[in-house]
């Protein structure tokens, strides 16, 4: 999630603190995704934040920034910046203004982007989230892209929410890294041969999710998955993105963290209290967050 | 519609020629709308094209550029540029990545944009096209915005496609300029007290549409509307945006005009021939276009 200052500009200090904490829990950083309000940021805001983070010590090898856009030049610019900075990969939404486009048009969009970035280090992860973007990345398109760019097309974030379809993607394309888009599917995805998950609640519940990822073959895996899923279901009682930011604000004792940028609306104080009560009941903690924040301020 | 060079960059020369021709037919220029592939352009591309056009003699008082965006800073930048340049108004899409946002969030987006542009000359036309953008601008939101910014909120382009709803907007908000979003509704909109239409086919069929607009009280109005509607239905046999560009390419004898930017796909040569045959059968002509183009080249 992306924090904002009172004037609604992105806040690099708060952002760095959360990024450092997340890395310390063992997960990677899929910055500038749906939950990051990435499409509510200008290209230059995304670019500045990424460059600031890497210049200040975030390890690009553990980052997969979102670089998709409705506009080809924006996708090219963001993809180039991320690749030159050494990011492990980029997560690309399809262009999402026109809904009923031909597969040829989507292929051309990805293909032109890859050619214009023109960097062998580029690794593209396709971001399939049709319920939000309105534009699906179907298996036939994946097949064509893999055939044309076998080294570059590296994987997919499948946020369709249909685990059967995720498992078909894994089975159909060996060597193609399929991440499920939500942590309730993590264990099933690992058992099917998937690569992991890129999940909203990983912004706050990363320790439990990383543990499940690392120990998915252990006998406790199902119990760990149940716990991870229960946390997600609890957060889902609130609007997801404002709730994630509110959780950070509660854990960091920093009300400013709860801010969202329009068109999203931050949780009311009443809802934040309700969320805080629920977190206390679960004995939930973002352990170590305060230490990271204190170190940043020192 | 926005022409592209072979390298897919916007082509200011072809664009200027069409703009000049359109103005010569008596209509205004709603540049950077859905049919202009505006969301496939970067902010700087839109900005450059607009500034180039005005610097080269397009009358900003006859322009209503699209300035909506998913990202607040982009909407502010484009709105500021257009307003400072003297544009008659701006056509604002709501932010369209997040679909199920609260009305409060949409209100905040428009409100912040208006305040940050901070220019009394700003005139906002709300762009309601829920089947494409996925985000509706409902009457209650219009009412709130009109109450908060009575001088600035000037009107709406209603591309919902439901004429009854357009007529309710006209009836509910006196002084608020309601344009229908498609020319088959022009006569009904004028009879209901609306302001006109902002229509895809006006890119090519502007003479007939302008005539109907000017003579809507004449006894020939129904026949004129029938003819305008028949033209639209004929174009609808093809994908709209590629077809409009193909029509210009046919009329200008300039195959490059047919180009679209991904994710849109230009018409095949076969489809272009089919379209050309249909235009010939209708004796359709963009009269004067060649003269404007020749003058531009001289």
mmCIF file of C-alpha atoms in Angstrom, chain A residues 6-8 33-43 45 70-74 93 95-99 101-102 104-106 108-109 112 116 127 129-134 241 261-265, chain B residues 6-8 33-43 45 70-74 93 95-99 101-102 104-106 108-109 112 116 127 129-134 241 261-265:
data_model
loop_
_atom_site.group_PDB
_atom_site.id
_atom_site.type_symbol
_atom_site.label_atom_id
_atom_site.label_comp_id
_atom_site.label_asym_id
_atom_site.label_seq_id
_atom_site.Cartn_x
_atom_site.Cartn_y
_atom_site.Cartn_z
ATOM 1 C CA UNK A 6 -1.811 15.395 4.124
ATOM 2 C CA UNK A 7 -1.635 17.102 0.704
ATOM 3 C CA UNK A 8 -2.256 13.685 -0.896
ATOM 4 C CA UNK A 33 -0.345 -3.003 -7.743
ATOM 5 C CA UNK A 34 -4.090 -2.658 -7.282
ATOM 6 C CA UNK A 35 -3.784 -2.361 -3.503
ATOM 7 C CA UNK A 36 -1.038 0.246 -3.905
ATOM 8 C CA UNK A 37 -3.471 2.635 -5.617
ATOM 9 C CA UNK A 38 -0.920 2.556 -8.443
ATOM 10 C CA UNK A 39 -3.348 3.773 -11.079
ATOM 11 C CA UNK A 40 -4.166 6.726 -8.849
ATOM 12 C CA UNK A 41 -0.502 7.784 -9.126
ATOM 13 C CA UNK A 42 1.017 9.621 -12.075
ATOM 14 C CA UNK A 43 3.836 7.948 -13.966
ATOM 15 C CA UNK A 45 5.107 9.712 -8.951
ATOM 16 C CA UNK A 70 -3.572 2.123 -20.591
ATOM 17 C CA UNK A 71 -0.972 4.061 -22.572
ATOM 18 C CA UNK A 72 1.872 2.303 -24.357
ATOM 19 C CA UNK A 73 4.506 5.028 -23.693
ATOM 20 C CA UNK A 74 3.757 4.890 -19.954
ATOM 21 C CA UNK A 93 -1.755 -5.018 -16.207
ATOM 22 C CA UNK A 95 -4.424 -1.687 -20.971
ATOM 23 C CA UNK A 96 -7.774 -1.412 -19.212
ATOM 24 C CA UNK A 97 -9.836 1.415 -20.720
ATOM 25 C CA UNK A 98 -11.193 -0.442 -23.745
ATOM 26 C CA UNK A 99 -12.862 -3.640 -22.552
ATOM 27 C CA UNK A 101 -10.488 -5.522 -27.473
ATOM 28 C CA UNK A 102 -9.211 -8.224 -29.793
ATOM 29 C CA UNK A 104 -4.383 -9.260 -31.341
ATOM 30 C CA UNK A 105 -4.525 -5.792 -29.815
ATOM 31 C CA UNK A 106 -3.479 -7.038 -26.387
ATOM 32 C CA UNK A 108 0.485 -6.006 -29.819
ATOM 33 C CA UNK A 109 0.437 -3.942 -26.627
ATOM 34 C CA UNK A 112 5.466 -3.365 -28.443
ATOM 35 C CA UNK A 116 10.543 -0.813 -26.852
ATOM 36 C CA UNK A 127 -1.440 -9.402 -14.233
ATOM 37 C CA UNK A 129 -7.421 -9.451 -12.641
ATOM 38 C CA UNK A 130 -10.455 -9.288 -14.952
ATOM 39 C CA UNK A 131 -12.977 -8.422 -12.243
ATOM 40 C CA UNK A 132 -11.121 -5.175 -11.606
ATOM 41 C CA UNK A 133 -9.384 -4.349 -14.900
ATOM 42 C CA UNK A 134 -12.236 -5.613 -17.062
ATOM 43 C CA UNK A 241 -7.442 -1.054 0.558
ATOM 44 C CA UNK A 261 -6.201 9.129 -2.476
ATOM 45 C CA UNK A 262 -9.522 9.879 -4.202
ATOM 46 C CA UNK A 263 -11.487 8.081 -5.570
ATOM 47 C CA UNK A 264 -10.864 5.780 -2.584
ATOM 48 C CA UNK A 265 -12.223 6.845 0.780
ATOM 49 C CA UNK B 6 4.231 4.593 -38.422
ATOM 50 C CA UNK B 7 6.157 4.492 -35.123
ATOM 51 C CA UNK B 8 2.791 4.884 -33.318
ATOM 52 C CA UNK B 33 -12.323 11.468 -25.760
ATOM 53 C CA UNK B 34 -12.996 7.750 -26.007
ATOM 54 C CA UNK B 35 -12.871 7.772 -29.815
ATOM 55 C CA UNK B 36 -9.620 9.748 -29.722
ATOM 56 C CA UNK B 37 -7.854 6.858 -27.970
ATOM 57 C CA UNK B 38 -7.078 9.474 -25.322
ATOM 58 C CA UNK B 39 -6.364 6.949 -22.593
ATOM 59 C CA UNK B 40 -3.883 5.270 -24.910
ATOM 60 C CA UNK B 41 -1.893 8.532 -24.913
ATOM 61 C CA UNK B 42 0.461 9.649 -22.170
ATOM 62 C CA UNK B 43 -0.284 12.906 -20.380
ATOM 63 C CA UNK B 45 1.424 13.416 -25.547
ATOM 64 C CA UNK B 70 -7.395 7.643 -13.010
ATOM 65 C CA UNK B 71 -4.723 9.739 -11.311
ATOM 66 C CA UNK B 72 -5.554 13.027 -9.617
ATOM 67 C CA UNK B 73 -2.286 14.797 -10.595
ATOM 68 C CA UNK B 74 -2.853 13.936 -14.262
ATOM 69 C CA UNK B 93 -14.073 11.056 -17.152
ATOM 70 C CA UNK B 95 -11.256 7.844 -12.393
ATOM 71 C CA UNK B 96 -11.990 4.452 -13.942
ATOM 72 C CA UNK B 97 -9.715 1.789 -12.455
ATOM 73 C CA UNK B 98 -11.650 1.128 -9.262
ATOM 74 C CA UNK B 99 -15.250 0.329 -10.179
ATOM 75 C CA UNK B 101 -16.120 3.335 -5.333
ATOM 76 C CA UNK B 102 -18.234 5.405 -2.964
ATOM 77 C CA UNK B 104 -17.876 10.411 -1.692
ATOM 78 C CA UNK B 105 -14.672 9.277 -3.362
ATOM 79 C CA UNK B 106 -15.823 10.441 -6.793
ATOM 80 C CA UNK B 108 -13.575 14.165 -3.676
ATOM 81 C CA UNK B 109 -11.800 13.413 -6.966
ATOM 82 C CA UNK B 112 -9.811 18.185 -5.502
ATOM 83 C CA UNK B 116 -6.113 22.323 -7.556
ATOM 84 C CA UNK B 127 -18.345 12.424 -18.924
ATOM 85 C CA UNK B 129 -20.067 6.592 -20.122
ATOM 86 C CA UNK B 130 -20.542 3.755 -17.637
ATOM 87 C CA UNK B 131 -20.547 0.949 -20.202
ATOM 88 C CA UNK B 132 -16.973 1.848 -21.117
ATOM 89 C CA UNK B 133 -15.512 3.466 -17.990
ATOM 90 C CA UNK B 134 -17.326 1.159 -15.582
ATOM 91 C CA UNK B 241 -12.847 3.709 -33.691
ATOM 92 C CA UNK B 261 -2.508 2.371 -31.252
ATOM 93 C CA UNK B 262 -2.562 -0.949 -29.357
ATOM 94 C CA UNK B 263 -4.715 -2.312 -27.774
ATOM 95 C CA UNK B 264 -6.946 -1.241 -30.672
ATOM 96 C CA UNK B 265 -6.493 -2.996 -33.997
#
